[in-house]
Short mmCIF file of C-alpha atoms in Angstrom, two decimals:
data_model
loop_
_atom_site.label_atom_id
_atom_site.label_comp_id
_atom_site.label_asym_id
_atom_site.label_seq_id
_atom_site.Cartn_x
_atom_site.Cartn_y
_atom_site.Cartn_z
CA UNK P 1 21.33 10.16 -0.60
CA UNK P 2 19.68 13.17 -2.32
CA UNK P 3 16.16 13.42 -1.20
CA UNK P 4 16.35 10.36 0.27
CA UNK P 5 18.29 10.13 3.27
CA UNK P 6 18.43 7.69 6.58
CA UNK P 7 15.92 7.79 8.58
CA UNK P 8 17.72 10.17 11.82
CA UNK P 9 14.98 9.21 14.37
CA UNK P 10 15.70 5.58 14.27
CA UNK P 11 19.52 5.74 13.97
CA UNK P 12 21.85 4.96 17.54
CA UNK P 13 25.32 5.49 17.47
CA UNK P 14 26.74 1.77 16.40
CA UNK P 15 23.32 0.45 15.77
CA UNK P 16 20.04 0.27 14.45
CA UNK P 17 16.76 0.92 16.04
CA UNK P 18 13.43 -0.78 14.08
CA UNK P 19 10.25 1.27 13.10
CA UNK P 20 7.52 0.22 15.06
CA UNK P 21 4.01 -0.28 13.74
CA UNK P 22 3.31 2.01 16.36
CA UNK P 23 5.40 4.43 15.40
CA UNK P 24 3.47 4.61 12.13
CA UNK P 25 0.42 5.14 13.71
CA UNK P 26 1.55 7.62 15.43
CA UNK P 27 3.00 9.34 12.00
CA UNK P 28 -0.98 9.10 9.99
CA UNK P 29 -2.45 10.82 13.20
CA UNK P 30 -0.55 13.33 12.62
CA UNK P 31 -0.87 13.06 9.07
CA UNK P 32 -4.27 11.75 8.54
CA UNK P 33 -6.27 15.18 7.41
CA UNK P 34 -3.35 16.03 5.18
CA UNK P 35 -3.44 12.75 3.70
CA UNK P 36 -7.29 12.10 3.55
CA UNK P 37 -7.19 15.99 1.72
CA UNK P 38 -4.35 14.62 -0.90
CA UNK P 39 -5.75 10.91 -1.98
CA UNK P 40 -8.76 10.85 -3.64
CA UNK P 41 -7.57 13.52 -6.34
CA UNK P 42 -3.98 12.25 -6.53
CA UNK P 43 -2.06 12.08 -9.56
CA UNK P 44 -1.36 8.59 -8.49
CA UNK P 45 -4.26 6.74 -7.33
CA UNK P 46 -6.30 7.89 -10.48
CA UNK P 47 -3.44 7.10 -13.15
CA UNK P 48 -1.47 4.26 -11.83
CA UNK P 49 -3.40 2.85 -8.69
CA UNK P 50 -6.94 2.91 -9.60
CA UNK P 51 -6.21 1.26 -13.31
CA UNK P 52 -4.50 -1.84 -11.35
CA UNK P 53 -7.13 -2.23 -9.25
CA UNK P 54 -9.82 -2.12 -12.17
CA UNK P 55 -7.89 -4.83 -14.22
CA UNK P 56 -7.84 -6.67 -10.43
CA UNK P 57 -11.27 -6.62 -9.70
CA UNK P 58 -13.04 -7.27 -13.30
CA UNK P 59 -12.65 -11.38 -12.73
CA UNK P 60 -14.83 -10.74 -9.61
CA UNK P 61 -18.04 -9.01 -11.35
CA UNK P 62 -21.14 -10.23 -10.03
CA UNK P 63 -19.54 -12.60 -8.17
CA UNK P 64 -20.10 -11.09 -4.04
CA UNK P 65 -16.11 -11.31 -3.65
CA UNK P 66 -15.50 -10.94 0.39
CA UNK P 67 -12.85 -7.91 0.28
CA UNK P 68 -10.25 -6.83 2.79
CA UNK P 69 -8.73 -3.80 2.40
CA UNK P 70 -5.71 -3.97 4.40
CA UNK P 71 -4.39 -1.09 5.28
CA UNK P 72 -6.99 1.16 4.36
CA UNK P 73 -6.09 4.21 5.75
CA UNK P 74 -9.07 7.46 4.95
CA UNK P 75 -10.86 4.72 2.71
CA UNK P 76 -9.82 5.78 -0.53
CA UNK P 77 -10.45 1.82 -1.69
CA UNK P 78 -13.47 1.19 0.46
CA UNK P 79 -14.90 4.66 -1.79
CA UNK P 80 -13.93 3.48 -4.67
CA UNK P 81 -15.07 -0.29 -3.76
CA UNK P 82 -18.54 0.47 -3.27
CA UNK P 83 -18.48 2.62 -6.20
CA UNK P 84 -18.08 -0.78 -8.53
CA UNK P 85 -21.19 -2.06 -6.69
CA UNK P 86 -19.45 -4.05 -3.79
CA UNK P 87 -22.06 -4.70 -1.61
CA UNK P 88 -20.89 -2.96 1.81
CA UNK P 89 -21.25 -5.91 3.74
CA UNK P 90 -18.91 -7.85 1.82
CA UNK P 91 -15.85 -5.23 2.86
CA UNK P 92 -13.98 -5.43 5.77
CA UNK P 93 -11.55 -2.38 6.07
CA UNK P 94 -8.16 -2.80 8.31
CA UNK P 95 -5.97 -0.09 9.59
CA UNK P 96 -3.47 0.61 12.18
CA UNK P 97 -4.42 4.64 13.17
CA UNK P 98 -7.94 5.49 14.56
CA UNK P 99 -7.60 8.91 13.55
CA UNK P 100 -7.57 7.28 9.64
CA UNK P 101 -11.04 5.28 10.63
CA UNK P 102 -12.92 8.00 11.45
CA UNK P 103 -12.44 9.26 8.00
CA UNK P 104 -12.69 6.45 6.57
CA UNK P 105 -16.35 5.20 8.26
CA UNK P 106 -17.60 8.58 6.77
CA UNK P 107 -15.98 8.05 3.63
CA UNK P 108 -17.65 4.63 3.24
CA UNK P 109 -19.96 4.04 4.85
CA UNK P 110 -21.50 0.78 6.69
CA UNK P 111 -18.65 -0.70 5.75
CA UNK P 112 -16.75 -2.99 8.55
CA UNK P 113 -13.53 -1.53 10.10
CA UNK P 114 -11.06 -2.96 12.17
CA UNK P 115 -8.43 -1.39 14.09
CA UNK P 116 -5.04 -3.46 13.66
CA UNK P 117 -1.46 -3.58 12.47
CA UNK P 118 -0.88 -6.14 9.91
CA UNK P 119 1.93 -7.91 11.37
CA UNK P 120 -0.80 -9.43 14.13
CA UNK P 121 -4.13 -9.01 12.79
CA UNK P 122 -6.17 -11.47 13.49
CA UNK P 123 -10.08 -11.92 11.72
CA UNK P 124 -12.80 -14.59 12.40
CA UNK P 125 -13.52 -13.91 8.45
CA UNK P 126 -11.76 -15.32 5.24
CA UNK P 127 -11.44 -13.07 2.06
CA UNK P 128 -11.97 -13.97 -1.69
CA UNK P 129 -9.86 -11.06 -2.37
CA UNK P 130 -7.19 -8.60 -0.38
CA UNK P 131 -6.00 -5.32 -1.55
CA UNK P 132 -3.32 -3.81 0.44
CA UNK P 133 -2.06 -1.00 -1.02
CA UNK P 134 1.11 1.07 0.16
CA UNK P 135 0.84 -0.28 3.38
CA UNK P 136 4.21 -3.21 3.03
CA UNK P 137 6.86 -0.80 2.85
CA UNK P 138 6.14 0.49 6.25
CA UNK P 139 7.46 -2.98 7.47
CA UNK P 140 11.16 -4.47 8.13
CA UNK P 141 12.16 -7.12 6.52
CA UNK P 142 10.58 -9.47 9.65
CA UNK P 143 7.58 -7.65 9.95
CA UNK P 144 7.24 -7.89 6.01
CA UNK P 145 7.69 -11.61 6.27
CA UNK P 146 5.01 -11.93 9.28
CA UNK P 147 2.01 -9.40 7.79
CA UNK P 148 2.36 -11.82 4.51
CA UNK P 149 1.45 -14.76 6.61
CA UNK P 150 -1.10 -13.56 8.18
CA UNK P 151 -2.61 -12.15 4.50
CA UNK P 152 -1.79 -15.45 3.12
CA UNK P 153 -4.06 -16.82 6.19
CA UNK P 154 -6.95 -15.05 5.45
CA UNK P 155 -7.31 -15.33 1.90
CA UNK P 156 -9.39 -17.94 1.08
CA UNK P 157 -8.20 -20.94 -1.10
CA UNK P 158 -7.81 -19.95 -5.09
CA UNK P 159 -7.96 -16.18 -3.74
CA UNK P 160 -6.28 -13.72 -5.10
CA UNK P 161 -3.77 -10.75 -3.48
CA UNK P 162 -3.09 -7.76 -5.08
CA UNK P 163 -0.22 -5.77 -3.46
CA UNK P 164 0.77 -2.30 -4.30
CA UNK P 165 4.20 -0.57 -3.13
CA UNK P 166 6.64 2.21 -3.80
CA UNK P 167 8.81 1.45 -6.77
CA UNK P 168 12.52 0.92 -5.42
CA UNK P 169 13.94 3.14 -8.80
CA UNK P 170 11.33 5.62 -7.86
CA UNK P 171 12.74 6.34 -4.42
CA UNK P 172 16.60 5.59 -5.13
CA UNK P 173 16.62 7.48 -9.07
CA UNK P 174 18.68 10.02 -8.16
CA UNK P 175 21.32 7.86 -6.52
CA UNK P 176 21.24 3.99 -7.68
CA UNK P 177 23.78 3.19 -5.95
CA UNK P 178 20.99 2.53 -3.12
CA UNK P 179 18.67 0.59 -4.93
CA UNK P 180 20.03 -2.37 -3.20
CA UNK P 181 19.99 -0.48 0.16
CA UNK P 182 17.71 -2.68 2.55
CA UNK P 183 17.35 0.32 5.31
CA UNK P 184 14.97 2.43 6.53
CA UNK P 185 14.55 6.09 4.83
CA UNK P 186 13.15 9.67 5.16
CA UNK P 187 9.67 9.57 2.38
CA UNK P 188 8.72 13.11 1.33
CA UNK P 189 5.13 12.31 0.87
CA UNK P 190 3.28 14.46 -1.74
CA UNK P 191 1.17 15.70 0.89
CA UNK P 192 4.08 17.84 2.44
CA UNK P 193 4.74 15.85 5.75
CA UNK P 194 8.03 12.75 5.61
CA UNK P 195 7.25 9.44 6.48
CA UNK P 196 9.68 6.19 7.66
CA UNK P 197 10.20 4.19 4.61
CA UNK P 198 11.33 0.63 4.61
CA UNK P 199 13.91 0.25 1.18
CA UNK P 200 14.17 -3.35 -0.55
CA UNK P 201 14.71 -4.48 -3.84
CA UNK P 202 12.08 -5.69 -6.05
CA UNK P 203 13.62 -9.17 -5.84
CA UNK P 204 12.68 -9.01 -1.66
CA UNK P 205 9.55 -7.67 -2.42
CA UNK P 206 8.31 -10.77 -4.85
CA UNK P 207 10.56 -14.13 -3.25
CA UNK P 208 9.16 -13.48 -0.05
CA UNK P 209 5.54 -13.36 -1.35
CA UNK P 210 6.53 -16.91 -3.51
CA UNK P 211 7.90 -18.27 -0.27
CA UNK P 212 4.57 -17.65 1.64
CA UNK P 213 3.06 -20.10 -0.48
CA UNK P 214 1.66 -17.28 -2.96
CA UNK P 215 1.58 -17.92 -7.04
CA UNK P 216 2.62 -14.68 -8.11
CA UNK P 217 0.70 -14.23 -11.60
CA UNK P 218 1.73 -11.14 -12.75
CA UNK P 219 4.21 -8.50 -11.96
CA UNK P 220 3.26 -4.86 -13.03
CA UNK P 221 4.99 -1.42 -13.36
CA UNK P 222 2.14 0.74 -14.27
CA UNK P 223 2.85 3.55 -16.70
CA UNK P 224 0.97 6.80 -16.78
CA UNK P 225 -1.57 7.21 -19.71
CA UNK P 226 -0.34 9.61 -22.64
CA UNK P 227 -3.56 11.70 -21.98
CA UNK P 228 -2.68 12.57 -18.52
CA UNK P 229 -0.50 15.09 -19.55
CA UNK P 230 -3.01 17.44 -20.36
CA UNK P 231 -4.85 17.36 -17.43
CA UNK P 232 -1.82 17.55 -15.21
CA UNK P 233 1.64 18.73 -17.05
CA UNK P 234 4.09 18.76 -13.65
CA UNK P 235 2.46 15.73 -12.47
CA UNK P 236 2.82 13.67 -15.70
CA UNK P 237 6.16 14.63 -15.94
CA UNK P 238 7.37 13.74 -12.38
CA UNK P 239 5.41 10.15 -12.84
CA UNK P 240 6.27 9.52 -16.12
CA UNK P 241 10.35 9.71 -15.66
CA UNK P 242 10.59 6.39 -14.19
CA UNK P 243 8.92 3.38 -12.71
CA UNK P 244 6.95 4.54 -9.58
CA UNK P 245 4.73 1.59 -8.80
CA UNK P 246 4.96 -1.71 -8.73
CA UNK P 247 1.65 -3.95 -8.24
CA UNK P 248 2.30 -7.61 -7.17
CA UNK P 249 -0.91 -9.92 -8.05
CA UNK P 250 -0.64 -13.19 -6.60
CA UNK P 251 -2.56 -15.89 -5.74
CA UNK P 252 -3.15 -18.94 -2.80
#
């Protein structure tokens, strides 16, 4: 599979053994200073993430949306939040690792966190408006199915959803043969550690949002900016070969 390969630590001889959400906790405390070093700057967040969740939160000026960030990891998004004048205690931030909390409460600060997985989180609060970005395709396909639920639960009605994941041509370009692969696989993360990743097709990743009960508006596959090739030439160029994102904007 290239650079892409089954996951070793989860394989049994004639079977499959399941990722745990605890196992990915486990994973971002060991990873969370390499990753809380790598996200704010990243090539990424500032030319494919952050422009989808500007275009996401522009209906919301001045309206006091209630936020959930789920899945927020060093608080990259909280930051960036309260940096479009979201008043702090209208964000709620969610994450599985304790380790990534700590960062994130001095990254943003006075702003709510919860320690939880997403496939039983449970919140007295309701949410005009969840962001959950590369958090899903840590999940099987059950655990995908239950963490929508309980996102679908706490968004409050006529709210909207924004979900970002790995693009499946992203991960599988250099051998499409396993685009259709539903399996779990080694992740080289840009930050130099590898990380479980759950494979599905596009197709998985939207019908099981529509048969939540979500209204999936729009269906995205940011592109990197022309400009961003001066300010980072290898980065532009490893971004710009193919799909990497996909953004899934929905609504209850």
């Amino acid at each position: 599979m290239g650079r892409y390969t089954v996951y070793a630590k989860i394989q049994r001889v004639g079977a499959k053994k399941r990722v745990k959400p605890s196992d990915i906790e486990k994973l971002y405390k060991e990873q969370a200073q390499e990753y809380s070093h790598f996200a704010d700057s990243s090539f990424s967040w500032l030319y494919l993430e952050k422009p989808v969740l500007d275009k996401v939160l522009a209906p919301f000026t001045n309206k006091h949306p209630k936020i959930l960030d789920a899945g927020c990891g060093s608080g990259r998004v909280l930051r960036y939040l309260l940096s479009r004048n979201i008043n702090s205690n209208d964000i709620v931030g969610v994450d599985i690792c304790e380790d990534m909390l700590a960062i994130a409460r001095k990254n943003a600060p006075n702003v709510t966190t919860v320690r939880s997985d997403l496939v039983t989180i449970s919140l007295k609060s309701h949410f005009d408006l969840i962001l959950c970005t590369h958090v899903l395709h840590y999940l099987d396909s059950n655990d995908y199915k239950r963490a929508l639920r309980n996102l679908y639960k706490l968004l409050n009605p006529d709210g909207t959803l924004l979900l970002v994941l790995t693009h499946p041509v992203r991960t599988t370009r250099h051998n499409l043969e396993n685009y259709f692969l539903r399996d779990w696989i080694v992740d080289h993360t840009p930050w130099g550690t590898n990380s479980p990743l759950f494979l599905r097709p596009i197709s998985d990743m939207v019908n099981e949002v529509i048969r939540t009960g979500f209204t999936v508006k729009s269906l995205e596959e940011p592109s990197v900016p022309a400009g961003a090739e001066k300010s980072d030439p290898h980065n532009y160029a490893k971004y710009s070969c193919c799909p990497s994102r996909i953004a899934v904007i929905a609504i209850k």
